[in-house]
Amino acid sequence: MEGPLASLTLSGRRTQQPGKVVSTRHQQALLFRSVFARLPSGVTVITTADPDSTPHGMTISAVCSLSLDPLLLVACINSNSGTLARILHNGRFAVNILGERQGEISMHFATPGINRFADVAHHRVDGMPVLDDALAWLTCRVTSKNPGGDHTIVVGETTAMHCNDGEPLVWHDGRYRALT
């Protein structure tokens, strides 16, 4: 969308703010994406393994803590993802929080059709692949899943975790940023 971004209510009616009326579903989706591009988020790689121990993973940014008692987190994963299917089959996964210099790892795990673990150092914790250089990581047991539009909301109970020193990789407005 070029120029000033539009403003609209959920009913599709224009608000009092300047901008053009956004009426098509495609235009609404683009505006919605632009709105949330303004919200900085951490970058993670979610991983799991097949029954034969083959590792799988993908980059996601929709991860957050949910509860301290018990220790729960939420991960929102594209419902068409092969990684999601493996997580649900396995019932376990790991969340690897990336550090500020791991943009290439993020892009690598976001690339479809490749062996994402080729040349990526990792080890196993609770049977789950954990990236060696992750800023922090958690392993989890799936406790529930819920539909969320074109994503699935996975709730995981933490079974192990580790934190290193450093700054996180941040995604904001379509690019990686450093905390300052």
GROMACS .gro file of N, CA and C in nm:
model
  540
    1MET      N    1   0.086  -0.116   0.000
    1MET     CA    2   0.000   0.000   0.000
    1MET      C    3   0.090   0.122   0.000
    2GLU      N    4   0.069   0.210  -0.093
    2GLU     CA    5   0.152   0.329  -0.102
    2GLU      C    6   0.083   0.448  -0.038
    3GLY      N    7   0.162   0.546  -0.001
    3GLY     CA    8   0.107   0.666   0.059
    3GLY      C    9   0.062   0.641   0.201
    4PRO      N   10  -0.017   0.736   0.256
    4PRO     CA   11  -0.063   0.718   0.393
    4PRO      C   12  -0.151   0.594   0.404
    5LEU      N   13  -0.131   0.522   0.509
    5LEU     CA   14  -0.211   0.402   0.529
    5LEU      C   15  -0.352   0.440   0.566
    6ALA      N   16  -0.445   0.355   0.527
    6ALA     CA   17  -0.586   0.381   0.552
    6ALA      C   18  -0.622   0.348   0.696
    7SER      N   19  -0.738   0.395   0.737
    7SER     CA   20  -0.794   0.364   0.867
    7SER      C   21  -0.934   0.311   0.844
    8LEU      N   22  -0.974   0.209   0.918
    8LEU     CA   23  -1.108   0.159   0.906
    8LEU      C   24  -1.151   0.092   1.033
    9THR      N   25  -1.280   0.081   1.050
    9THR     CA   26  -1.334   0.008   1.162
    9THR      C   27  -1.347  -0.138   1.120
   10LEU      N   28  -1.376  -0.226   1.215
   10LEU     CA   29  -1.390  -0.366   1.182
   10LEU      C   30  -1.504  -0.391   1.083
   11SER      N   31  -1.603  -0.303   1.080
   11SER     CA   32  -1.714  -0.319   0.986
   11SER      C   33  -1.675  -0.274   0.845
   12GLY      N   34  -1.555  -0.219   0.831
   12GLY     CA   35  -1.509  -0.174   0.700
   12GLY      C   36  -1.539  -0.027   0.676
   13ARG      N   37  -1.606   0.040   0.769
   13ARG     CA   38  -1.636   0.183   0.753
   13ARG      C   39  -1.512   0.264   0.785
   14ARG      N   40  -1.497   0.371   0.716
   14ARG     CA   41  -1.384   0.461   0.736
   14ARG      C   42  -1.397   0.534   0.870
   15THR      N   43  -1.285   0.552   0.938
   15THR     CA   44  -1.284   0.629   1.062
   15THR      C   45  -1.261   0.776   1.029
   16GLN      N   46  -1.246   0.857   1.131
   16GLN     CA   47  -1.223   1.000   1.111
   16GLN      C   48  -1.077   1.030   1.074
   17GLN      N   49  -0.991   0.930   1.077
   17GLN     CA   50  -0.850   0.952   1.046
   17GLN      C   51  -0.831   0.965   0.896
   18PRO      N   52  -0.727   1.039   0.852
   18PRO     CA   53  -0.701   1.051   0.709
   18PRO      C   54  -0.660   0.917   0.651
   19GLY      N   55  -0.683   0.902   0.523
   19GLY     CA   56  -0.647   0.780   0.453
   19GLY      C   57  -0.760   0.738   0.363
   20LYS      N   58  -0.734   0.639   0.280
   20LYS     CA   59  -0.838   0.596   0.188
   20LYS      C   60  -0.915   0.478   0.247
   21VAL      N   61  -1.034   0.459   0.198
   21VAL     CA   62  -1.117   0.349   0.245
   21VAL      C   63  -1.060   0.218   0.194
   22VAL      N   64  -1.049   0.121   0.283
   22VAL     CA   65  -0.998  -0.010   0.247
   22VAL      C   66  -1.118  -0.105   0.249
   23SER      N   67  -1.151  -0.160   0.135
   23SER     CA   68  -1.274  -0.238   0.130
   23SER      C   69  -1.254  -0.385   0.096
   24THR      N   70  -1.157  -0.419   0.015
   24THR     CA   71  -1.143  -0.560  -0.023
   24THR      C   72  -1.071  -0.637   0.087
   25ARG      N   73  -1.095  -0.766   0.090
   25ARG     CA   74  -1.031  -0.854   0.188
   25ARG      C   75  -0.879  -0.846   0.176
   26HIS      N   76  -0.831  -0.841   0.052
   26HIS     CA   77  -0.686  -0.833   0.028
   26HIS      C   78  -0.630  -0.702   0.085
   27GLN      N   79  -0.698  -0.591   0.062
   27GLN     CA   80  -0.653  -0.462   0.115
   27GLN      C   81  -0.656  -0.462   0.267
   28GLN      N   82  -0.760  -0.521   0.324
   28GLN     CA   83  -0.769  -0.529   0.469
   28GLN      C   84  -0.654  -0.612   0.526
   29ALA      N   85  -0.620  -0.722   0.459
   29ALA     CA   86  -0.509  -0.806   0.505
   29ALA      C   87  -0.377  -0.730   0.498
   30LEU      N   88  -0.356  -0.653   0.392
   30LEU     CA   89  -0.233  -0.574   0.380
   30LEU      C   90  -0.225  -0.468   0.490
   31LEU      N   91  -0.336  -0.402   0.517
   31LEU     CA   92  -0.338  -0.302   0.623
   31LEU      C   93  -0.314  -0.367   0.759
   32PHE      N   94  -0.379  -0.480   0.783
   32PHE     CA   95  -0.362  -0.554   0.909
   32PHE      C   96  -0.215  -0.590   0.929
   33ARG      N   97  -0.152  -0.640   0.824
   33ARG     CA   98  -0.009  -0.673   0.831
   33ARG      C   99   0.074  -0.549   0.859
   34SER      N  100   0.040  -0.436   0.796
   34SER     CA  101   0.113  -0.311   0.820
   34SER      C  102   0.098  -0.263   0.963
   35VAL      N  103  -0.022  -0.277   1.020
   35VAL     CA  104  -0.045  -0.238   1.158
   35VAL      C  105   0.047  -0.318   1.250
   36PHE      N  106   0.050  -0.450   1.233
   36PHE     CA  107   0.131  -0.532   1.322
   36PHE      C  108   0.280  -0.527   1.291
   37ALA      N  109   0.317  -0.478   1.174
   37ALA     CA  110   0.460  -0.457   1.145
   37ALA      C  111   0.517  -0.348   1.235
   38ARG      N  112   0.430  -0.264   1.291
   38ARG     CA  113   0.473  -0.158   1.381
   38ARG      C  114   0.506  -0.210   1.520
   39LEU      N  115   0.466  -0.334   1.550
   39LEU     CA  116   0.489  -0.395   1.681
   39LEU      C  117   0.616  -0.480   1.676
   40PRO      N  118   0.724  -0.439   1.742
   40PRO     CA  119   0.845  -0.520   1.741
   40PRO      C  120   0.821  -0.657   1.806
   41SER      N  121   0.888  -0.757   1.755
   41SER     CA  122   0.876  -0.890   1.816
   41SER      C  123   1.011  -0.959   1.815
   42GLY      N  124   1.026  -1.050   1.908
   42GLY     CA  125   1.144  -1.135   1.909
   42GLY      C  126   1.133  -1.236   1.796
   43VAL      N  127   1.245  -1.296   1.763
   43VAL     CA  128   1.248  -1.395   1.655
   43VAL      C  129   1.292  -1.528   1.714
   44THR      N  130   1.217  -1.633   1.681
   44THR     CA  131   1.248  -1.766   1.733
   44THR      C  132   1.251  -1.867   1.620
   45VAL      N  133   1.315  -1.977   1.647
   45VAL     CA  134   1.308  -2.095   1.561
   45VAL      C  135   1.245  -2.204   1.647
   46ILE      N  136   1.132  -2.254   1.601
   46ILE     CA  137   1.064  -2.363   1.671
   46ILE      C  138   1.107  -2.494   1.606
   47THR      N  139   1.142  -2.593   1.688
   47THR     CA  140   1.198  -2.718   1.635
   47THR      C  141   1.127  -2.838   1.695
   48THR      N  142   1.137  -2.948   1.625
   48THR     CA  143   1.086  -3.077   1.674
   48THR      C  144   1.162  -3.186   1.599
   49ALA      N  145   1.124  -3.310   1.622
   49ALA     CA  146   1.192  -3.421   1.555
   49ALA      C  147   1.089  -3.527   1.516
   50ASP      N  148   1.115  -3.594   1.406
   50ASP     CA  149   1.035  -3.709   1.364
   50ASP      C  150   1.063  -3.827   1.457
   51PRO      N  151   0.980  -3.931   1.452
   51PRO     CA  152   1.008  -4.050   1.533
   51PRO      C  153   1.147  -4.110   1.508
   52ASP      N  154   1.201  -4.091   1.385
   52ASP     CA  155   1.335  -4.142   1.354
   52ASP      C  156   1.444  -4.042   1.394
   53SER      N  157   1.406  -3.937   1.467
   53SER     CA  158   1.497  -3.833   1.519
   53SER      C  159   1.540  -3.730   1.415
   54THR      N  160   1.482  -3.731   1.295
   54THR     CA  161   1.514  -3.628   1.196
   54THR      C  162   1.463  -3.494   1.247
   55PRO      N  163   1.552  -3.391   1.256
   55PRO     CA  164   1.508  -3.261   1.308
   55PRO      C  165   1.432  -3.180   1.203
   56HIS      N  166   1.338  -3.100   1.250
   56HIS     CA  167   1.261  -3.010   1.166
   56HIS      C  168   1.243  -2.879   1.241
   57GLY      N  169   1.230  -2.768   1.167
   57GLY     CA  170   1.210  -2.641   1.234
   57GLY      C  171   1.171  -2.531   1.138
   58MET      N  172   1.128  -2.421   1.195
   58MET     CA  173   1.090  -2.305   1.116
   58MET      C  174   1.100  -2.178   1.201
   59THR      N  175   1.113  -2.064   1.134
   59THR     CA  176   1.117  -1.936   1.202
   59THR      C  177   0.975  -1.891   1.233
   60ILE      N  178   0.952  -1.847   1.357
   60ILE     CA  179   0.824  -1.785   1.393
   60ILE      C  180   0.850  -1.669   1.488
   61SER      N  181   0.762  -1.570   1.484
   61SER     CA  182   0.776  -1.457   1.576
   61SER      C  183   0.658  -1.448   1.673
   62ALA      N  184   0.553  -1.526   1.651
   62ALA     CA  185   0.436  -1.520   1.738
   62ALA      C  186   0.450  -1.621   1.852
   63VAL      N  187   0.534  -1.587   1.949
   63VAL     CA  188   0.560  -1.671   2.066
   63VAL      C  189   0.554  -1.580   2.188
   64CYS      N  190   0.491  -1.626   2.294
   64CYS     CA  191   0.492  -1.546   2.417
   64CYS      C  192   0.469  -1.636   2.538
   65SER      N  193   0.509  -1.586   2.654
   65SER     CA  194   0.483  -1.658   2.779
   65SER      C  195   0.333  -1.649   2.808
   66LEU      N  196   0.281  -1.752   2.874
   66LEU     CA  197   0.139  -1.755   2.906
   66LEU      C  198   0.115  -1.764   3.056
   67SER      N  199   0.196  -1.845   3.127
   67SER     CA  200   0.171  -1.869   3.268
   67SER      C  201   0.301  -1.903   3.339
   68LEU      N  202   0.310  -1.861   3.466
   68LEU     CA  203   0.424  -1.900   3.550
   68LEU      C  204   0.393  -2.024   3.632
   69ASP      N  205   0.266  -2.057   3.651
   69ASP     CA  206   0.230  -2.175   3.730
   69ASP      C  207   0.106  -2.241   3.671
   70PRO      N  208   0.126  -2.342   3.583
   70PRO     CA  209   0.254  -2.399   3.542
   70PRO      C  210   0.324  -2.310   3.438
   71LEU      N  211   0.447  -2.345   3.404
   71LEU     CA  212   0.526  -2.269   3.306
   71LEU      C  213   0.474  -2.301   3.166
   72LEU      N  214   0.392  -2.211   3.110
   72LEU     CA  215   0.331  -2.231   2.979
   72LEU      C  216   0.371  -2.121   2.883
   73LEU      N  217   0.380  -2.157   2.755
   73LEU     CA  218   0.401  -2.059   2.649
   73LEU      C  219   0.303  -2.086   2.537
   74VAL      N  220   0.286  -1.986   2.451
   74VAL     CA  221   0.199  -1.995   2.335
   74VAL      C  222   0.285  -1.976   2.211
   75ALA      N  223   0.264  -2.060   2.111
   75ALA     CA  224   0.329  -2.045   1.980
   75ALA      C  225   0.220  -2.053   1.874
   76CYS      N  226   0.214  -1.953   1.788
   76CYS     CA  227   0.116  -1.950   1.680
   76CYS      C  228   0.187  -1.988   1.551
   77ILE      N  229   0.141  -2.098   1.489
   77ILE     CA  230   0.213  -2.159   1.377
   77ILE      C  231   0.118  -2.175   1.259
   78ASN      N  232   0.165  -2.143   1.139
   78ASN     CA  233   0.086  -2.159   1.018
   78ASN      C  234   0.030  -2.301   1.012
   79SER      N  235  -0.100  -2.311   0.994
   79SER     CA  236  -0.166  -2.442   0.998
   79SER      C  237  -0.125  -2.534   0.883
   80ASN      N  238  -0.069  -2.479   0.776
   80ASN     CA  239  -0.024  -2.561   0.663
   80ASN      C  240   0.122  -2.605   0.677
   81SER      N  241   0.185  -2.571   0.787
   81SER     CA  242   0.327  -2.601   0.806
   81SER      C  243   0.351  -2.749   0.834
   82GLY      N  244   0.450  -2.804   0.767
   82GLY     CA  245   0.493  -2.940   0.796
   82GLY      C  246   0.551  -2.952   0.935
   83THR      N  247   0.616  -2.844   0.982
   83THR     CA  248   0.671  -2.845   1.118
   83THR      C  249   0.558  -2.856   1.220
   84LEU      N  250   0.448  -2.785   1.199
   84LEU     CA  251   0.334  -2.795   1.291
   84LEU      C  252   0.282  -2.938   1.295
   85ALA      N  253   0.265  -2.999   1.180
   85ALA     CA  254   0.215  -3.138   1.176
   85ALA      C  255   0.306  -3.229   1.257
   86ARG      N  256   0.437  -3.210   1.247
   86ARG     CA  257   0.532  -3.293   1.322
   86ARG      C  258   0.526  -3.264   1.472
   87ILE      N  259   0.509  -3.136   1.508
   87ILE     CA  260   0.496  -3.101   1.650
   87ILE      C  261   0.373  -3.169   1.709
   88LEU      N  262   0.263  -3.161   1.640
   88LEU     CA  263   0.139  -3.220   1.692
   88LEU      C  264   0.148  -3.372   1.698
   89HIS      N  265   0.215  -3.433   1.602
   89HIS     CA  266   0.233  -3.579   1.604
   89HIS      C  267   0.325  -3.621   1.718
   90ASN      N  268   0.434  -3.545   1.735
   90ASN     CA  269   0.535  -3.576   1.836
   90ASN      C  270   0.488  -3.540   1.977
   91GLY      N  271   0.413  -3.429   1.987
   91GLY     CA  272   0.369  -3.380   2.117
   91GLY      C  273   0.475  -3.303   2.194
   92ARG      N  274   0.586  -3.273   2.128
   92ARG     CA  275   0.697  -3.202   2.193
   92ARG      C  276   0.761  -3.106   2.092
   93PHE      N  277   0.821  -3.000   2.145
   93PHE     CA  278   0.892  -2.905   2.059
   93PHE      C  279   0.988  -2.822   2.144
   94ALA      N  280   1.074  -2.748   2.075
   94ALA     CA  281   1.165  -2.654   2.142
   94ALA      C  282   1.146  -2.517   2.078
   95VAL      N  283   1.160  -2.413   2.159
   95VAL     CA  284   1.161  -2.276   2.110
   95VAL      C  285   1.301  -2.222   2.133
   96ASN      N  286   1.366  -2.181   2.025
   96ASN     CA  287   1.501  -2.124   2.029
   96ASN      C  288   1.490  -1.974   2.006
   97ILE      N  289   1.523  -1.895   2.106
   97ILE     CA  290   1.517  -1.749   2.095
   97ILE      C  291   1.649  -1.703   2.036
   98LEU      N  292   1.641  -1.632   1.922
   98LEU     CA  293   1.762  -1.594   1.850
   98LEU      C  294   1.823  -1.466   1.904
   99GLY      N  295   1.957  -1.461   1.897
   99GLY     CA  296   2.032  -1.344   1.938
   99GLY      C  297   2.048  -1.245   1.825
  100GLU      N  298   2.091  -1.124   1.859
  100GLU     CA  299   2.096  -1.012   1.765
  100GLU      C  300   2.178  -1.037   1.639
  101ARG      N  301   2.269  -1.130   1.640
  101ARG     CA  302   2.353  -1.157   1.523
  101ARG      C  303   2.309  -1.283   1.448
  102GLN      N  304   2.187  -1.328   1.471
  102GLN     CA  305   2.140  -1.452   1.410
  102GLN      C  306   2.033  -1.432   1.302
  103GLY      N  307   2.039  -1.317   1.236
  103GLY     CA  308   1.947  -1.291   1.125
  103GLY      C  309   1.957  -1.395   1.014
  104GLU      N  310   2.079  -1.440   0.985
  104GLU     CA  311   2.097  -1.541   0.880
  104GLU      C  312   2.032  -1.673   0.919
  105ILE      N  313   2.040  -1.710   1.045
  105ILE     CA  314   1.975  -1.833   1.093
  105ILE      C  315   1.824  -1.819   1.078
  106SER      N  316   1.770  -1.703   1.113
  106SER     CA  317   1.628  -1.679   1.098
  106SER      C  318   1.585  -1.695   0.953
  107MET      N  319   1.659  -1.633   0.862
  107MET     CA  320   1.626  -1.643   0.719
  107MET      C  321   1.640  -1.787   0.669
  108HIS      N  322   1.741  -1.857   0.717
  108HIS     CA  323   1.763  -1.996   0.677
  108HIS      C  324   1.643  -2.083   0.715
  109PHE      N  325   1.594  -2.068   0.839
  109PHE     CA  326   1.481  -2.148   0.885
  109PHE      C  327   1.347  -2.100   0.829
  110ALA      N  328   1.347  -1.986   0.762
  110ALA     CA  329   1.226  -1.937   0.695
  110ALA      C  330   1.222  -1.977   0.548
  111THR      N  331   1.331  -2.037   0.499
  111THR     CA  332   1.340  -2.075   0.358
  111THR      C  333   1.276  -2.212   0.335
  112PRO      N  334   1.173  -2.219   0.250
  112PRO     CA  335   1.109  -2.348   0.224
  112PRO      C  336   1.193  -2.436   0.131
  113GLY      N  337   1.171  -2.566   0.141
  113GLY     CA  338   1.230  -2.660   0.046
  113GLY      C  339   1.377  -2.692   0.064
  114ILE      N  340   1.434  -2.660   0.180
  114ILE     CA  341   1.575  -2.692   0.203
  114ILE      C  342   1.586  -2.776   0.329
  115ASN      N  343   1.704  -2.839   0.346
  115ASN     CA  344   1.733  -2.907   0.472
  115ASN      C  345   1.776  -2.798   0.569
  116ARG      N  346   1.686  -2.757   0.655
  116ARG     CA  347   1.711  -2.642   0.742
  116ARG      C  348   1.818  -2.670   0.848
  117PHE      N  349   1.848  -2.795   0.875
  117PHE     CA  350   1.948  -2.827   0.976
  117PHE      C  351   2.086  -2.853   0.915
  118ALA      N  352   2.098  -2.845   0.783
  118ALA     CA  353   2.229  -2.862   0.719
  118ALA      C  354   2.321  -2.750   0.766
  119ASP      N  355   2.433  -2.785   0.819
  119ASP     CA  356   2.534  -2.688   0.864
  119ASP      C  357   2.488  -2.598   0.978
  120VAL      N  358   2.387  -2.639   1.054
  120VAL     CA  359   2.342  -2.563   1.170
  120VAL      C  360   2.373  -2.645   1.295
  121ALA      N  361   2.463  -2.593   1.378
  121ALA     CA  362   2.504  -2.666   1.499
  121ALA      C  363   2.388  -2.673   1.598
  122HIS      N  364   2.362  -2.794   1.644
  122HIS     CA  365   2.254  -2.813   1.741
  122HIS      C  366   2.283  -2.937   1.825
  123HIS      N  367   2.212  -2.946   1.935
  123HIS     CA  368   2.221  -3.063   2.022
  123HIS      C  369   2.079  -3.100   2.065
  124ARG      N  370   2.066  -3.210   2.138
  124ARG     CA  371   1.933  -3.256   2.181
  124ARG      C  372   1.912  -3.233   2.329
  125VAL      N  373   1.793  -3.184   2.361
  125VAL     CA  374   1.747  -3.173   2.499
  125VAL      C  375   1.606  -3.230   2.501
  126ASP      N  376   1.581  -3.325   2.585
  126ASP     CA  377   1.451  -3.393   2.587
  126ASP      C  378   1.415  -3.449   2.449
  127GLY      N  379   1.518  -3.484   2.372
  127GLY     CA  380   1.495  -3.538   2.239
  127GLY      C  381   1.469  -3.433   2.132
  128MET      N  382   1.461  -3.307   2.171
  128MET     CA  383   1.432  -3.198   2.077
  128MET      C  384   1.560  -3.129   2.033
  129PRO      N  385   1.567  -3.091   1.903
  129PRO     CA  386   1.684  -3.018   1.855
  129PRO      C  387   1.684  -2.875   1.910
  130VAL      N  388   1.797  -2.838   1.970
  130VAL     CA  389   1.817  -2.705   2.027
  130VAL      C  390   1.939  -2.644   1.958
  131LEU      N  391   1.924  -2.522   1.908
  131LEU     CA  392   2.034  -2.456   1.838
  131LEU      C  393   2.144  -2.419   1.937
  132ASP      N  394   2.268  -2.457   1.904
  132ASP     CA  395   2.381  -2.435   1.995
  132ASP      C  396   2.400  -2.289   2.032
  133ASP      N  397   2.382  -2.198   1.938
  133ASP     CA  398   2.410  -2.057   1.962
  133ASP      C  399   2.287  -1.974   1.995
  134ALA      N  400   2.176  -2.038   2.028
  134ALA     CA  401   2.054  -1.962   2.061
  134ALA      C  402   2.078  -1.876   2.185
  135LEU      N  403   2.016  -1.760   2.188
  135LEU     CA  404   2.025  -1.672   2.304
  135LEU      C  405   1.962  -1.740   2.425
  136ALA      N  406   1.852  -1.810   2.402
  136ALA     CA  407   1.784  -1.885   2.507
  136ALA      C  408   1.701  -1.994   2.439
  137TRP      N  409   1.662  -2.094   2.515
  137TRP     CA  410   1.576  -2.198   2.459
  137TRP      C  411   1.490  -2.260   2.567
  138LEU      N  412   1.380  -2.318   2.522
  138LEU     CA  413   1.289  -2.392   2.609
  138LEU      C  414   1.246  -2.518   2.535
  139THR      N  415   1.233  -2.628   2.605
  139THR     CA  416   1.169  -2.746   2.547
  139THR      C  417   1.032  -2.757   2.611
  140CYS      N  418   0.937  -2.807   2.534
  140CYS     CA  419   0.798  -2.807   2.579
  140CYS      C  420   0.724  -2.934   2.540
  141ARG      N  421   0.621  -2.963   2.617
  141ARG     CA  422   0.524  -3.067   2.588
  141ARG      C  423   0.395  -2.998   2.547
  142VAL      N  424   0.335  -3.038   2.435
  142VAL     CA  425   0.211  -2.977   2.389
  142VAL      C  426   0.100  -3.011   2.489
  143THR      N  427   0.032  -2.907   2.539
  143THR     CA  428  -0.080  -2.930   2.631
  143THR      C  429  -0.214  -2.905   2.563
  144SER      N  430  -0.216  -2.820   2.461
  144SER     CA  431  -0.339  -2.799   2.386
  144SER      C  432  -0.309  -2.731   2.254
  145LYS      N  433  -0.406  -2.739   2.164
  145LYS     CA  434  -0.398  -2.667   2.037
  145LYS      C  435  -0.537  -2.614   2.007
  146ASN      N  436  -0.539  -2.496   1.946
  146ASN     CA  437  -0.666  -2.432   1.914
  146ASN      C  438  -0.655  -2.366   1.778
  147PRO      N  439  -0.765  -2.366   1.701
  147PRO     CA  440  -0.761  -2.298   1.571
  147PRO      C  441  -0.753  -2.148   1.591
  148GLY      N  442  -0.681  -2.082   1.503
  148GLY     CA  443  -0.669  -1.936   1.505
  148GLY      C  444  -0.661  -1.885   1.363
  149GLY      N  445  -0.771  -1.894   1.289
  149GLY     CA  446  -0.771  -1.852   1.148
  149GLY      C  447  -0.681  -1.943   1.067
  150ASP      N  448  -0.583  -1.884   0.999
  150ASP     CA  449  -0.492  -1.966   0.918
  150ASP      C  450  -0.373  -2.018   0.999
  151HIS      N  451  -0.377  -1.998   1.130
  151HIS     CA  452  -0.273  -2.048   1.220
  151HIS      C  453  -0.334  -2.141   1.325
  152THR      N  454  -0.247  -2.216   1.390
  152THR     CA  455  -0.287  -2.299   1.503
  152THR      C  456  -0.214  -2.246   1.625
  153ILE      N  457  -0.288  -2.228   1.733
  153ILE     CA  458  -0.233  -2.178   1.858
  153ILE      C  459  -0.195  -2.299   1.943
  154VAL      N  460  -0.066  -2.317   1.963
  154VAL     CA  461  -0.015  -2.431   2.038
  154VAL      C  462   0.029  -2.382   2.176
  155VAL      N  463  -0.021  -2.447   2.280
  155VAL     CA  464   0.022  -2.418   2.416
  155VAL      C  465   0.117  -2.528   2.458
  156GLY      N  466   0.233  -2.488   2.510
  156GLY     CA  467   0.333  -2.583   2.553
  156GLY      C  468   0.372  -2.563   2.698
  157GLU      N  469   0.387  -2.674   2.770
  157GLU     CA  470   0.437  -2.669   2.907
  157GLU      C  471   0.587  -2.691   2.905
  158THR      N  472   0.661  -2.601   2.966
  158THR     CA  473   0.807  -2.605   2.964
  158THR      C  474   0.859  -2.723   3.045
  159THR      N  475   0.952  -2.799   2.983
  159THR     CA  476   1.014  -2.913   3.050
  159THR      C  477   1.162  -2.888   3.081
  160ALA      N  478   1.225  -2.795   3.006
  160ALA     CA  479   1.364  -2.757   3.031
  160ALA      C  480   1.385  -2.621   2.966
  161MET      N  481   1.483  -2.546   3.017
  161MET     CA  482   1.512  -2.415   2.960
  161MET      C  483   1.652  -2.371   2.997
  162HIS      N  484   1.705  -2.278   2.916
  162HIS     CA  485   1.839  -2.225   2.938
  162HIS      C  486   1.844  -2.085   2.880
  163CYS      N  487   1.923  -1.998   2.943
  163CYS     CA  488   1.936  -1.859   2.898
  163CYS      C  489   2.084  -1.820   2.895
  164ASN      N  490   2.128  -1.761   2.784
  164ASN     CA  491   2.264  -1.709   2.770
  164ASN      C  492   2.260  -1.557   2.780
  165ASP      N  493   2.377  -1.495   2.795
  165ASP     CA  494   2.386  -1.350   2.793
  165ASP      C  495   2.379  -1.300   2.650
  166GLY      N  496   2.330  -1.180   2.631
  166GLY     CA  497   2.325  -1.119   2.499
  166GLY      C  498   2.194  -1.046   2.474
  167GLU      N  499   2.183  -0.992   2.357
  167GLU     CA  500   2.064  -0.918   2.315
  167GLU      C  501   1.986  -1.000   2.213
  168PRO      N  502   1.854  -0.983   2.209
  168PRO     CA  503   1.772  -1.061   2.116
  168PRO      C  504   1.772  -1.005   1.974
  169LEU      N  505   1.741  -1.091   1.880
  169LEU     CA  506   1.712  -1.050   1.743
  169LEU      C  507   1.569  -0.997   1.744
  170VAL      N  508   1.548  -0.879   1.687
  170VAL     CA  509   1.416  -0.815   1.687
  170VAL      C  510   1.372  -0.793   1.543
  171TRP      N  511   1.244  -0.824   1.517
  171TRP     CA  512   1.183  -0.801   1.385
  171TRP      C  513   1.085  -0.684   1.400
  172HIS      N  514   1.107  -0.580   1.318
  172HIS     CA  515   1.018  -0.463   1.326
  172HIS      C  516   1.010  -0.398   1.189
  173ASP      N  517   0.890  -0.373   1.144
  173ASP     CA  518   0.863  -0.303   1.018
  173ASP      C  519   0.933  -0.369   0.899
  174GLY      N  520   0.931  -0.503   0.899
  174GLY     CA  521   0.983  -0.577   0.784
  174GLY      C  522   1.133  -0.596   0.780
  175ARG      N  523   1.201  -0.570   0.892
  175ARG     CA  524   1.346  -0.594   0.891
  175ARG      C  525   1.396  -0.618   1.033
  176TYR      N  526   1.517  -0.672   1.041
  176TYR     CA  527   1.579  -0.697   1.170
  176TYR      C  528   1.630  -0.567   1.228
  177ARG      N  529   1.621  -0.555   1.359
  177ARG     CA  530   1.665  -0.434   1.428
  177ARG      C  531   1.746  -0.473   1.551
  178ALA      N  532   1.825  -0.382   1.599
  178ALA     CA  533   1.900  -0.400   1.722
  178ALA      C  534   1.837  -0.313   1.830
  179LEU      N  535   1.841  -0.361   1.954
  179LEU     CA  536   1.795  -0.279   2.064
  179LEU      C  537   1.900  -0.172   2.090
  180THR      N  538   1.856  -0.051   2.116
  180THR     CA  539   1.953   0.056   2.146
  180THR      C  540   1.913   0.128   2.272
   0.00000   0.00000   0.00000
